[in-house]
C-alpha positions as YAML, in Angstrom:
chain: A
units: angstrom
residues:
- id: 1
  name: MET
  ca: [85.47, 115.53, 127.38]
- id: 2
  name: LEU
  ca: [85.41, 115.60, 123.57]
- id: 3
  name: ALA
  ca: [82.51, 113.13, 123.42]
- id: 4
  name: LYS
  ca: [80.48, 115.07, 125.98]
- id: 5
  name: ARG
  ca: [80.98, 118.31, 124.06]
- id: 6
  name: ARG
  ca: [79.88, 116.74, 120.78]
- id: 7
  name: ARG
  ca: [76.80, 115.12, 122.41]
- id: 8
  name: ALA
  ca: [76.34, 112.84, 119.44]
- id: 9
  name: VAL
  ca: [77.69, 109.59, 118.07]
- id: 10
  name: THR
  ca: [80.73, 110.45, 115.95]
- id: 11
  name: THR
  ca: [82.32, 108.21, 113.34]
- id: 12
  name: LEU
  ca: [86.04, 107.64, 113.88]
- id: 13
  name: VAL
  ca: [88.22, 106.68, 110.91]
- id: 14
  name: TRP
  ca: [91.75, 105.29, 110.85]
- id: 15
  name: ALA
  ca: [93.15, 104.98, 107.33]
- id: 16
  name: ARG
  ca: [96.43, 103.11, 106.89]
- id: 17
  name: GLU
  ca: [96.84, 104.04, 103.25]
- id: 18
  name: ARG
  ca: [100.17, 102.32, 102.60]
- id: 19
  name: ARG
  ca: [98.71, 99.06, 103.89]
- id: 20
  name: GLY
  ca: [95.40, 99.54, 102.12]
- id: 21
  name: GLN
  ca: [93.49, 99.38, 105.41]
- id: 22
  name: ARG
  ca: [90.62, 101.51, 106.66]
- id: 23
  name: PHE
  ca: [89.09, 101.03, 110.08]
- id: 24
  name: THR
  ca: [86.01, 102.67, 111.55]
- id: 25
  name: ALA
  ca: [84.56, 102.93, 115.02]
- id: 26
  name: LEU
  ca: [82.03, 105.09, 116.82]
- id: 27
  name: LEU
  ca: [82.79, 107.61, 119.55]
- id: 28
  name: MET
  ca: [79.77, 107.42, 121.81]
- id: 29
  name: PRO
  ca: [78.46, 110.38, 123.86]
- id: 30
  name: ASP
  ca: [79.60, 108.63, 127.06]
- id: 31
  name: GLY
  ca: [83.21, 108.62, 125.78]
- id: 32
  name: LEU
  ca: [83.42, 104.93, 124.96]
- id: 33
  name: VAL
  ca: [84.60, 103.78, 121.54]
- id: 34
  name: GLU
  ca: [82.38, 101.17, 119.89]
- id: 35
  name: LEU
  ca: [84.02, 98.83, 117.41]
- id: 36
  name: PRO
  ca: [82.23, 97.31, 114.39]
- id: 37
  name: ASP
  ca: [81.65, 94.05, 116.31]
- id: 38
  name: GLY
  ca: [79.85, 95.94, 119.11]
- id: 39
  name: THR
  ca: [82.72, 95.80, 121.59]
- id: 40
  name: ARG
  ca: [83.02, 99.00, 123.62]
- id: 41
  name: VAL
  ca: [86.31, 100.18, 125.08]
- id: 42
  name: ALA
  ca: [87.34, 103.26, 127.04]
- id: 43
  name: SER
  ca: [90.66, 103.89, 125.31]
- id: 44
  name: PRO
  ca: [91.30, 104.96, 121.71]
- id: 45
  name: ASP
  ca: [94.61, 103.09, 121.97]
- id: 46
  name: GLU
  ca: [92.84, 99.84, 122.88]
- id: 47
  name: ALA
  ca: [90.30, 100.37, 120.09]
- id: 48
  name: ALA
  ca: [93.09, 100.80, 117.53]
- id: 49
  name: THR
  ca: [94.88, 97.69, 118.80]
- id: 50
  name: LEU
  ca: [91.72, 95.58, 118.68]
- id: 51
  name: VAL
  ca: [90.73, 96.54, 115.13]
- id: 52
  name: SER
  ca: [94.24, 96.28, 113.67]
- id: 53
  name: GLY
  ca: [95.90, 93.55, 115.73]
- id: 54
  name: VAL
  ca: [98.91, 95.85, 116.17]
- id: 55
  name: GLU
  ca: [100.22, 96.48, 119.70]
- id: 56
  name: GLY
  ca: [101.28, 99.92, 120.88]
- id: 57
  name: VAL
  ca: [99.17, 102.05, 118.54]
- id: 58
  name: ASP
  ca: [98.64, 105.66, 119.64]
- id: 59
  name: GLY
  ca: [94.90, 105.77, 119.09]
- id: 60
  name: TRP
  ca: [94.78, 109.50, 119.89]
- id: 61
  name: ARG
  ca: [96.86, 110.15, 116.76]
- id: 62
  name: ALA
  ca: [95.50, 107.30, 114.62]
- id: 63
  name: TRP
  ca: [91.75, 107.93, 114.85]
- id: 64
  name: ARG
  ca: [90.24, 110.91, 113.04]
- id: 65
  name: LEU
  ca: [86.83, 112.50, 113.43]
- id: 66
  name: GLY
  ca: [85.35, 111.34, 110.15]
- id: 67
  name: ASP
  ca: [87.21, 111.13, 106.84]
- id: 68
  name: GLY
  ca: [89.90, 113.81, 106.71]
- id: 69
  name: GLY
  ca: [88.92, 115.36, 110.04]
- id: 70
  name: PRO
  ca: [91.29, 116.15, 112.90]
- id: 71
  name: THR
  ca: [92.85, 113.37, 114.94]
- id: 72
  name: LEU
  ca: [91.50, 112.82, 118.44]
- id: 73
  name: ALA
  ca: [94.71, 114.44, 119.74]
- id: 74
  name: GLU
  ca: [94.19, 117.52, 117.57]
- id: 75
  name: ALA
  ca: [90.51, 117.77, 118.49]
- id: 76
  name: THR
  ca: [91.19, 117.55, 122.24]
- id: 77
  name: ASP
  ca: [94.03, 120.11, 122.00]
- id: 78
  name: SER
  ca: [91.55, 122.62, 120.63]
- id: 79
  name: LEU
  ca: [89.16, 122.30, 123.61]
...
């Protein structure tokens, strides 16, 4: 729903500051998340797991719309 409302490719950012890690992905207009290697997945959780190698990540709370933007969870709550 969020992707369809935005109607544009949106950069997602997950910064793990204490670990010195920063991951990016693209939220496509069709709702899929595209990783830097071109892999496309339907779930923000799966995207977070694939980029970080960490199981059980809540991608809805990890990914933000751009640097410093709202998390996916916050952005979808406001719809």
